[in-house]
Coordinates of C-alpha atoms in Angstrom, one line a residue:
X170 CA -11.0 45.0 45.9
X171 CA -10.1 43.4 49.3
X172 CA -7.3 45.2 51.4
X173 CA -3.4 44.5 50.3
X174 CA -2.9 44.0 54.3
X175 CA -5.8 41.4 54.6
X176 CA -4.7 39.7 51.6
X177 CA -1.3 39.2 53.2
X178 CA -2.4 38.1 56.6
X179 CA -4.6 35.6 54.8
X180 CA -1.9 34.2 52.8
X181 CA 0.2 34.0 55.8
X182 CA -2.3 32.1 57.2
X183 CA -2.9 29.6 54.8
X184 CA 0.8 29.2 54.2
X185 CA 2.0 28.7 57.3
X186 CA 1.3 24.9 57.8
X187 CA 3.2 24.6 54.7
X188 CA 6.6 26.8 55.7
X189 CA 9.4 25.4 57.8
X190 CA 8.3 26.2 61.6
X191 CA 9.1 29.8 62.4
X192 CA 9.4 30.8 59.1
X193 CA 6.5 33.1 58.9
X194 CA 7.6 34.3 62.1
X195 CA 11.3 35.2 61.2
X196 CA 11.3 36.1 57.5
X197 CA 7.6 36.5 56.4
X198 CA 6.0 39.2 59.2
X199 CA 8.4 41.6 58.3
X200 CA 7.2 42.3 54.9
X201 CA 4.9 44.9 54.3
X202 CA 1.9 44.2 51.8
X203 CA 1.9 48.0 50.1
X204 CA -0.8 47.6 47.2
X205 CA -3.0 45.3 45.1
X206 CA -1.9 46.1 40.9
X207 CA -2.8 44.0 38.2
X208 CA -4.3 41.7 40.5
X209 CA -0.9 41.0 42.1
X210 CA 0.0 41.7 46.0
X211 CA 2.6 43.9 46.1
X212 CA 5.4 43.3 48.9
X213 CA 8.0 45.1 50.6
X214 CA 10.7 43.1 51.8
X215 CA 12.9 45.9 53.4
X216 CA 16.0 44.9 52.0
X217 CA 17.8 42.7 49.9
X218 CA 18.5 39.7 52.0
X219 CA 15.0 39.6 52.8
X220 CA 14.0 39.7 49.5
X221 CA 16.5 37.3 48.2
X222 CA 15.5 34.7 50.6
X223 CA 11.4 35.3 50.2
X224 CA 11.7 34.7 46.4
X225 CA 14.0 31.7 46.5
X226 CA 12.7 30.0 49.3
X227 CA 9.1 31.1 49.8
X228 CA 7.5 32.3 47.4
X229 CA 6.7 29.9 45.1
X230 CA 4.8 28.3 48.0
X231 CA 3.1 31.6 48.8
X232 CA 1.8 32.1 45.3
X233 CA 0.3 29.1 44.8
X234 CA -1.5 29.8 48.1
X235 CA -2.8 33.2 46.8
X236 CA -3.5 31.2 43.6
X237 CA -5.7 28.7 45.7
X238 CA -7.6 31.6 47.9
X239 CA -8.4 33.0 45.0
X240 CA -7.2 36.1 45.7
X241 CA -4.8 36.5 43.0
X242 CA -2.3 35.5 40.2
X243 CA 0.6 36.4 42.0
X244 CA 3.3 38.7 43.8
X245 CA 5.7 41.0 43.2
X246 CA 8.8 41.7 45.7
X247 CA 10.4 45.1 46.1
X248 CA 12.8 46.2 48.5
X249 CA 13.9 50.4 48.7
X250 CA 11.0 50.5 46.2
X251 CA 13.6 49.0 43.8
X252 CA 11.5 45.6 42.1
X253 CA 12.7 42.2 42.6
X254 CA 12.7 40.6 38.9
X255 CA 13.4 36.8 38.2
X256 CA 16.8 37.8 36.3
X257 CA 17.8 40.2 39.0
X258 CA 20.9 39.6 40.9
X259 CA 20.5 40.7 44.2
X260 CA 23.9 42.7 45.7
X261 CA 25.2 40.5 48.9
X262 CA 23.0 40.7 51.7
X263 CA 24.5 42.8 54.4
X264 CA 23.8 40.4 57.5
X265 CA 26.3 38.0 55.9
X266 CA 28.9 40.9 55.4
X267 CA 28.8 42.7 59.2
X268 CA 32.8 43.2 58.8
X269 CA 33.5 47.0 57.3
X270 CA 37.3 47.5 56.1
X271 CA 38.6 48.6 59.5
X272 CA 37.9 45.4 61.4
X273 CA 34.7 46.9 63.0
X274 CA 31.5 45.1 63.1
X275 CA 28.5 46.5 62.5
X276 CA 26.4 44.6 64.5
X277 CA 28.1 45.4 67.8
X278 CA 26.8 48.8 68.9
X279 CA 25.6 50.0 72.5
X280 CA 22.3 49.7 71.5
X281 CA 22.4 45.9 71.7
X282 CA 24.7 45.6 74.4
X283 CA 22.8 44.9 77.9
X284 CA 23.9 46.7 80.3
X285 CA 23.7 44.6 84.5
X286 CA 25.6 45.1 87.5
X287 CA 28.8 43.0 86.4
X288 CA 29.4 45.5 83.1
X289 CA 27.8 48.8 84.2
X290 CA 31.0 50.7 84.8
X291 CA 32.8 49.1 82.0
X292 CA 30.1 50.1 79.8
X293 CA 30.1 53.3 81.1
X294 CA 33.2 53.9 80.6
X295 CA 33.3 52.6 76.9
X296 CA 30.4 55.4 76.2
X297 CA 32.8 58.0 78.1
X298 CA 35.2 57.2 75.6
X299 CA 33.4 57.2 72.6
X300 CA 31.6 60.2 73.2
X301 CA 35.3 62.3 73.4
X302 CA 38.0 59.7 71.9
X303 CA 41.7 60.7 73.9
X304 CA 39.8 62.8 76.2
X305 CA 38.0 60.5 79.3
X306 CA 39.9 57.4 79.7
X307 CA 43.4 57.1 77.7
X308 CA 44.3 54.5 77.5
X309 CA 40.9 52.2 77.8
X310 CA 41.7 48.3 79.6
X311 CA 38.7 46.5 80.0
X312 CA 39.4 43.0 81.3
X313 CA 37.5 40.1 82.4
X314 CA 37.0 36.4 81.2
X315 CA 36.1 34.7 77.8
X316 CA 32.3 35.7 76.1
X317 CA 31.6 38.5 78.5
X318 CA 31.5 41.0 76.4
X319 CA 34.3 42.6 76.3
X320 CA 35.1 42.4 72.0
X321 CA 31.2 43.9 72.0
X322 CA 32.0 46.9 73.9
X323 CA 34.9 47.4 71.8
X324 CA 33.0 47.4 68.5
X325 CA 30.6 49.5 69.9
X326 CA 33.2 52.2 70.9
X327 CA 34.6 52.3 67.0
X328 CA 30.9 52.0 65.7
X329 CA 29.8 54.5 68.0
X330 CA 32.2 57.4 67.3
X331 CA 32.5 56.6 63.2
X332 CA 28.6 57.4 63.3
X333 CA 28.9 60.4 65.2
X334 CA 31.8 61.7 63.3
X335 CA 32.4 59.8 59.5
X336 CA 35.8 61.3 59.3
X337 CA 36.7 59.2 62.5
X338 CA 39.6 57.0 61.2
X339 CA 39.1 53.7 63.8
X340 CA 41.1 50.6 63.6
X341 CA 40.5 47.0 65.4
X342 CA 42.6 43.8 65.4
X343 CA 43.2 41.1 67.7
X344 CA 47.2 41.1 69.1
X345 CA 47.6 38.4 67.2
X346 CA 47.1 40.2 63.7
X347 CA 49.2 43.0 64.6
X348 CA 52.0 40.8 65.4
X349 CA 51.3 38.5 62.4
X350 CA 51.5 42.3 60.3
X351 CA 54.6 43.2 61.8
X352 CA 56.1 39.8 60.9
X353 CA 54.9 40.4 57.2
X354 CA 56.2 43.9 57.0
X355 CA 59.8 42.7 58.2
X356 CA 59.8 40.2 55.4
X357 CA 58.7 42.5 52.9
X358 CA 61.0 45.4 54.3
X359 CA 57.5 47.6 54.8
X360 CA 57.7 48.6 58.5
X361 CA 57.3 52.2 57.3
X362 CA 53.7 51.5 56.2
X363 CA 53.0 49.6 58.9
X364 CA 53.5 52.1 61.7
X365 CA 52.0 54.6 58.7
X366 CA 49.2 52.6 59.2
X367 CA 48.4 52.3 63.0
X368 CA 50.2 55.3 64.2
X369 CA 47.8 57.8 62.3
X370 CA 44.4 56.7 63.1
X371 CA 41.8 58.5 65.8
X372 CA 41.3 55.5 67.9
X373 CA 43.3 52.3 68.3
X374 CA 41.0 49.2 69.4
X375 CA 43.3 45.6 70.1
X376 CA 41.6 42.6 71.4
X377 CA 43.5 40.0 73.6
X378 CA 46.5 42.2 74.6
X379 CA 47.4 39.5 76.7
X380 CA 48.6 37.5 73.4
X381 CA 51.7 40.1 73.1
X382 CA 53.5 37.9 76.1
X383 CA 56.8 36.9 75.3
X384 CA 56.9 38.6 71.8
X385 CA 59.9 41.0 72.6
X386 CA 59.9 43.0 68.7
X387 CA 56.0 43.0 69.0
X388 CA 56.0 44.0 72.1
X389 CA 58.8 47.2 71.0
X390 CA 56.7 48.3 68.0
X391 CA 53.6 48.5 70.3
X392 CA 55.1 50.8 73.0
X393 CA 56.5 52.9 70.3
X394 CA 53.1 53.4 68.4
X395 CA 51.4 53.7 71.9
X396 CA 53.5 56.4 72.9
X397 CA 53.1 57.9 69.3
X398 CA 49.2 57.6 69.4
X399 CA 48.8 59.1 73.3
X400 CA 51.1 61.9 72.5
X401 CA 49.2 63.0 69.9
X402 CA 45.9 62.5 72.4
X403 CA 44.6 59.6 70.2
X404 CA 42.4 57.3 71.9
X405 CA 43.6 53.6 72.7
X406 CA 41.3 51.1 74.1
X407 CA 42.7 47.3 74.7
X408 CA 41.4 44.7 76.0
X409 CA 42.9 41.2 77.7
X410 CA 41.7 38.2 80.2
X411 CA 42.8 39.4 83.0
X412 CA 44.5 43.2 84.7
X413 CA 47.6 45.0 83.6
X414 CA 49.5 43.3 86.7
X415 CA 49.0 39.7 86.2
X416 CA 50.0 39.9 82.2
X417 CA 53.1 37.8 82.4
X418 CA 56.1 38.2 79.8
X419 CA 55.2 41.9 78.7
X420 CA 57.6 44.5 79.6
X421 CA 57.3 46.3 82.7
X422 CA 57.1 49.8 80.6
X423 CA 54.5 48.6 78.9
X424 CA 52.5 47.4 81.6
X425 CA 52.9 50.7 83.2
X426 CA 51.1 52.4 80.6
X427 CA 48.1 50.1 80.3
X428 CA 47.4 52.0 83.9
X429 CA 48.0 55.5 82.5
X430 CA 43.5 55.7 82.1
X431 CA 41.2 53.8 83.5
X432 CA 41.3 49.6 84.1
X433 CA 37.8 48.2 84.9
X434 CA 36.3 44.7 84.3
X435 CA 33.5 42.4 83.7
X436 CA 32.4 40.1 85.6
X437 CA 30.0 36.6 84.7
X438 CA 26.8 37.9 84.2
X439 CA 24.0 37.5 87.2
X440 CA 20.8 35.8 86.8
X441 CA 18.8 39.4 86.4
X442 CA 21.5 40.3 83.5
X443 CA 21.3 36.9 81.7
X444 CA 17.9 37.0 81.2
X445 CA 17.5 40.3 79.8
X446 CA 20.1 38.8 77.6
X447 CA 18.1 36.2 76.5
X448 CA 15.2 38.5 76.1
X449 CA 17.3 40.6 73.9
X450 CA 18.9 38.3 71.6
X451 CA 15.3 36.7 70.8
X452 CA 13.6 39.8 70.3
X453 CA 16.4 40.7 67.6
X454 CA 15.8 37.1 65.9
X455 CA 12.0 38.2 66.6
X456 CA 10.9 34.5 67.5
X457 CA 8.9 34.2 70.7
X458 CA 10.1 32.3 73.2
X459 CA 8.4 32.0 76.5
X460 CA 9.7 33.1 79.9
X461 CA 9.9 29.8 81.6
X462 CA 12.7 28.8 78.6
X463 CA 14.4 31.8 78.8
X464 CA 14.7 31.2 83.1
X465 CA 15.5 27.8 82.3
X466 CA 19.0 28.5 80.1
X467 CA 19.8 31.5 82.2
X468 CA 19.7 29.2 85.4
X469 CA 21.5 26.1 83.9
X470 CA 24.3 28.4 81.7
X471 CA 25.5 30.7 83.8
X472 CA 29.0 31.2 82.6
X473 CA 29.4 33.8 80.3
X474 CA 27.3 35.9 77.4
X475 CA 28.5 33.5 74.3
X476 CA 27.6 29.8 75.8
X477 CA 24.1 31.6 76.6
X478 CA 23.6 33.0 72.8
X479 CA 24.6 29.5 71.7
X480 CA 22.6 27.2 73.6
X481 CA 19.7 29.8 72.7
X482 CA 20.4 29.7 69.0
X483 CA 21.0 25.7 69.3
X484 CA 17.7 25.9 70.7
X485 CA 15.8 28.2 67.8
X486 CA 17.5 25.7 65.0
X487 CA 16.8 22.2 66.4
X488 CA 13.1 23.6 66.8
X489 CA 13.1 25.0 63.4
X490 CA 14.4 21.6 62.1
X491 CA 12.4 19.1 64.3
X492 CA 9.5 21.5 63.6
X493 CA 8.6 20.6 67.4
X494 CA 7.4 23.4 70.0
X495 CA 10.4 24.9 71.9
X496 CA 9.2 23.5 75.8
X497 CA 11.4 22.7 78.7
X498 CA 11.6 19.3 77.9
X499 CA 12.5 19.7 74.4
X500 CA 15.4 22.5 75.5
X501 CA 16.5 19.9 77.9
X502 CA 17.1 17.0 75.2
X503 CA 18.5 19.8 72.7
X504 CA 21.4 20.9 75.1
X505 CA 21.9 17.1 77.4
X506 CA 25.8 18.0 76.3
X507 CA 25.7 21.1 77.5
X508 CA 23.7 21.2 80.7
X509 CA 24.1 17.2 81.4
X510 CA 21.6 15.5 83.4
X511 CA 20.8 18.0 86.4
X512 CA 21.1 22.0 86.2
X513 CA 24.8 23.2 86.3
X514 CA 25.9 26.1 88.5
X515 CA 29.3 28.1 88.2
X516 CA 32.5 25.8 89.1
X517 CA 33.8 26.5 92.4
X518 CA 37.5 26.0 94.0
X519 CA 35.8 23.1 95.6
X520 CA 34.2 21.5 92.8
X521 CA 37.6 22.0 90.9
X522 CA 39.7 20.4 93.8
X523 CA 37.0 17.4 93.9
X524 CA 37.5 16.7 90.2
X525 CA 41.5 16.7 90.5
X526 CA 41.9 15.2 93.5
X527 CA 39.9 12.2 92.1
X528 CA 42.2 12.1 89.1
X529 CA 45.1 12.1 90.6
X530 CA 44.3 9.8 93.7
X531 CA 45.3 12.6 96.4
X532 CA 43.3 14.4 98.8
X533 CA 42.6 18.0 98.6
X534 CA 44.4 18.4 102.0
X535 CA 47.5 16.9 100.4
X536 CA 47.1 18.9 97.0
X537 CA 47.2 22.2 99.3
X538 CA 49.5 20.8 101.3
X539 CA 53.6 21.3 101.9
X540 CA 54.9 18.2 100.3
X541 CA 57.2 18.6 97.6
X542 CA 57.0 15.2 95.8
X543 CA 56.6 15.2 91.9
X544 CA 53.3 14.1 91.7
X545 CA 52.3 16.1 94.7
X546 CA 53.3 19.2 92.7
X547 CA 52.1 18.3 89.6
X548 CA 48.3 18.0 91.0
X549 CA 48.8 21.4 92.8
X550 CA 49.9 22.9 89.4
X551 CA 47.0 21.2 87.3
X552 CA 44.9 22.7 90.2
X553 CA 45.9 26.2 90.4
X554 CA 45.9 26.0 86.8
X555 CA 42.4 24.7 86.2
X556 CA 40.8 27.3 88.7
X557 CA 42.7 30.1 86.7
X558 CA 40.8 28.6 83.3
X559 CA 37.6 27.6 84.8
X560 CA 36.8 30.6 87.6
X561 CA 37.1 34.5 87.6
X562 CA 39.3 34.4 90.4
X563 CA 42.6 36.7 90.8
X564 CA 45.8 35.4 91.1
X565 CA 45.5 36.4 94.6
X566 CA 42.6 34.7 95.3
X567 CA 43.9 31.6 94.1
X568 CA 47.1 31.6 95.8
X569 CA 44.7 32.6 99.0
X570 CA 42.9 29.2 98.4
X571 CA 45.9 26.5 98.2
X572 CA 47.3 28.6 101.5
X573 CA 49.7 30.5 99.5
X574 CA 51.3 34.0 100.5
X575 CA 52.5 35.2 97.1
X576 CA 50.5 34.8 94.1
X577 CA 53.6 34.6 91.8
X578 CA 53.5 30.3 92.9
X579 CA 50.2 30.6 91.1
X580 CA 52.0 32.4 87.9
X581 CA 54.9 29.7 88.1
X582 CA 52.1 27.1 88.0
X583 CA 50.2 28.5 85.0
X584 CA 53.0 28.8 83.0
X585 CA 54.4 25.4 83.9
X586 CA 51.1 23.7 83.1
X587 CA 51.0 25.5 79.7
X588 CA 54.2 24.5 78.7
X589 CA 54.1 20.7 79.7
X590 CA 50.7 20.7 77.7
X591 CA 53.2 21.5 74.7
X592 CA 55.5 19.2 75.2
X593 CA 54.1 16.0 77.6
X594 CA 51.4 14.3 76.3
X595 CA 50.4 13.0 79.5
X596 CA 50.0 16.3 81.4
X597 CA 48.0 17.2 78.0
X598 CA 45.9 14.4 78.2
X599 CA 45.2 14.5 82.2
X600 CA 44.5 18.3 81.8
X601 CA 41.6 17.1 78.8
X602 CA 39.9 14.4 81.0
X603 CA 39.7 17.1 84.0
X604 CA 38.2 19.6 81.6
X605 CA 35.4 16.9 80.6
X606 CA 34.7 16.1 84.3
X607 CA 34.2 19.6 85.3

């Protein structure tokens, strides 16, 4: 009897042609061919989702190729050398179900996190941290702009120390939901359980501090269960879009404390970093994709880590469902929205000034100017605002760049421009066409 292994590769082979593209490549090369028995292949699949997805998608096609090789009548699917029958219901498939009951997710470890020059000390840090929760850095404030990486370091903290020690209790939320639980427990006259329930826990992990602004009771129970958690030398990591000083409408005692342990950033991600990203994120979907593709995203998105894991995976699907070869001139048509016409590069205080100077009819020299007129304001303000949403710049750095002394002018501005989008649909609607110019 021929070899199990050769059976499979010959199937693989012949089915190929007849598979979506990739999908030999993605779901079908990662089974095992374990035995011949009763002149049936025998398969592992690894796990269930595998499994699930090989017998209702595949492997009536794969059969019938066996069938037509002549190498046998058919195959039989196991997974954790548990069979796969045709009445079994297969438990849900764990990629689908990455959330675990303390807001963690499992796929966000620091295995998987790549490590360049614009996160190395904020990923050194997170490891410090995880290695002796309350001990290194207490409290934790990692800050930096939007898809950098910030929520994955996070996850990987809680991850990191629940697998080193199970009895670990780890908790993370978003600001948001821990205001929008505080709210609930008012109502329901449960604040007791509430600070029962984040005031006893190992390590405290909240995403987007910066969303406790102007929530005065929020902002109370949080300084109280801080204090609570750091006296007891529990560890506290938080994280927020920009550092502990330019957080406006959070309580100065409050503010204080984010400084108590260490405040480090991320930055955008250089070229050398992006595409080791790239690298890494393909390798885990383990579809091949050449180095000139990879260079080409990692040149023309050069923003932050999520835009470059979209455009990859936009590029894996519309090849998967065009069936056409992923090539630079397919990548190109597959992402014209998101790379336009020519290659992109990061938006500048220049580029920004261009784009509102033309939509507001005034000259950069007048936008950065000293006159005081309305509409002379307002284009500053869209301005300042737009380079705080569009560029990694400080404050300072902005106020540096319209000729200011005090970056509080840029604060007045951000807040101005974010309340007008509220409540005047024509600032809303000027701030939308900028955002589609630039």
């Amino acid at each position: 009897m021929k070899n199990a292994e050769e059976i499979w590769e010959q199937i693989l082979e012949g089915a190929a042609p007849l598979l979506p593209n990739q999908t030999v490549d993605i779901w079908l090369k990662s089974c095992s061919a374990l035995r011949m028995e009763d002149d049936r292949l025998v398969l592992d699949a690894g796990n269930s989702f595998v499994a699930k997805k090989v017998k209702d998608s595949f492997l009536a096609t794969l059969e019938s190729v066996m069938q037509r090789q002549g190498k046998g009548s058919g195959i039989d699917l196991v997974y954790d050398s548990k069979p796969v029958g045709a009445e079994e219901t297969l438990p849900p498939p764990q990629p689908h179900s990455p959330i675990s009951s303390n807001g963690l997710n499992r796929q966000y470890d620091f295995t998987s996190f790549v490590v360049g020059k614009s996160n190395r000390l904020a990923h050194a840090a997170s490891l410090a941290v995880a290695e002796s929760p309350g001990e290194a850095y207490n409290p934790l404030f990692i800050w930096g702009g939007v898809g950098l990486g910030k929520t994955h370091l996070m996850h990987a903290i809680g991850n990191y120390a629940q697998g080193k020690n199970g009895n670990t209790k780890v908790t993370y939320l978003s600001s948001e939901k821990f205001t929008n639980e505080l709210i609930t427990a008012i109502k329901n006259a449960r604040t007791a359980e509430f600070r029962a329930k984040y005031r006893h826990v190992d390590i405290l992990l909240i995403d987007d501090i910066q969303f406790l602004a102007g929530k005065e009771s929020t902002q109370d129970e949080f300084f109280h269960t801080f204090n609570d958690l750091h006296t007891e030398h529990k560890q506290i990591v938080l994280s927020s879009d920009r550092p502990p000083k330019e957080l406006g409408d959070i309580e100065d005692r409050i503010i204080s404390r984010f400084e108590w342990g260490l405040v480090t950033d991320i930055q955008q991600p250089d070229y050398e970093t992006r595409i080791a990203i790239l690298k890494k994120k393909a390798e885990q979907r383990r579809i091949p994709v050449n180095d000139d593709i990879i260079g080409f995203l990692a040149e023309n998105i050069p923003s932050n880590i999520r835009e470059l894991e979209g455009a990859l995976n936009r590029v894996i699907a519309s090849a998967n469902f065009s069936q056409e070869p992923i090539t630079i001139e397919n990548t190109q048509e597959w992402l014209k929205d998101v790379i336009g016409n020519g290659r992109r590069g990061p938006l500048t205080f220049q580029s920004i000034m261009d784009v509102v100077s033309s939509e507001f009819g005034f000259s950069p020299e007048d936008i950065c100017g000293k006159r005081r007129t309305a509409e002379v304001a307002l284009a500053r303000q869209v301005a300042m605002y737009m380079c705080r949403t569009h560029t990694e710049s400080s404050l300072q750095q902005i106020a540096k760049d319209f000729g200011k002394k005090d970056h509080t002018t840029v604060l007045h501005a951000l807040k101005k421009i974010e309340m007008l989008m509220k409540e005047d649909a024509r600032v809303r609607k000027i701030v939308e066409n900028i955002d589609k110019k630039l």
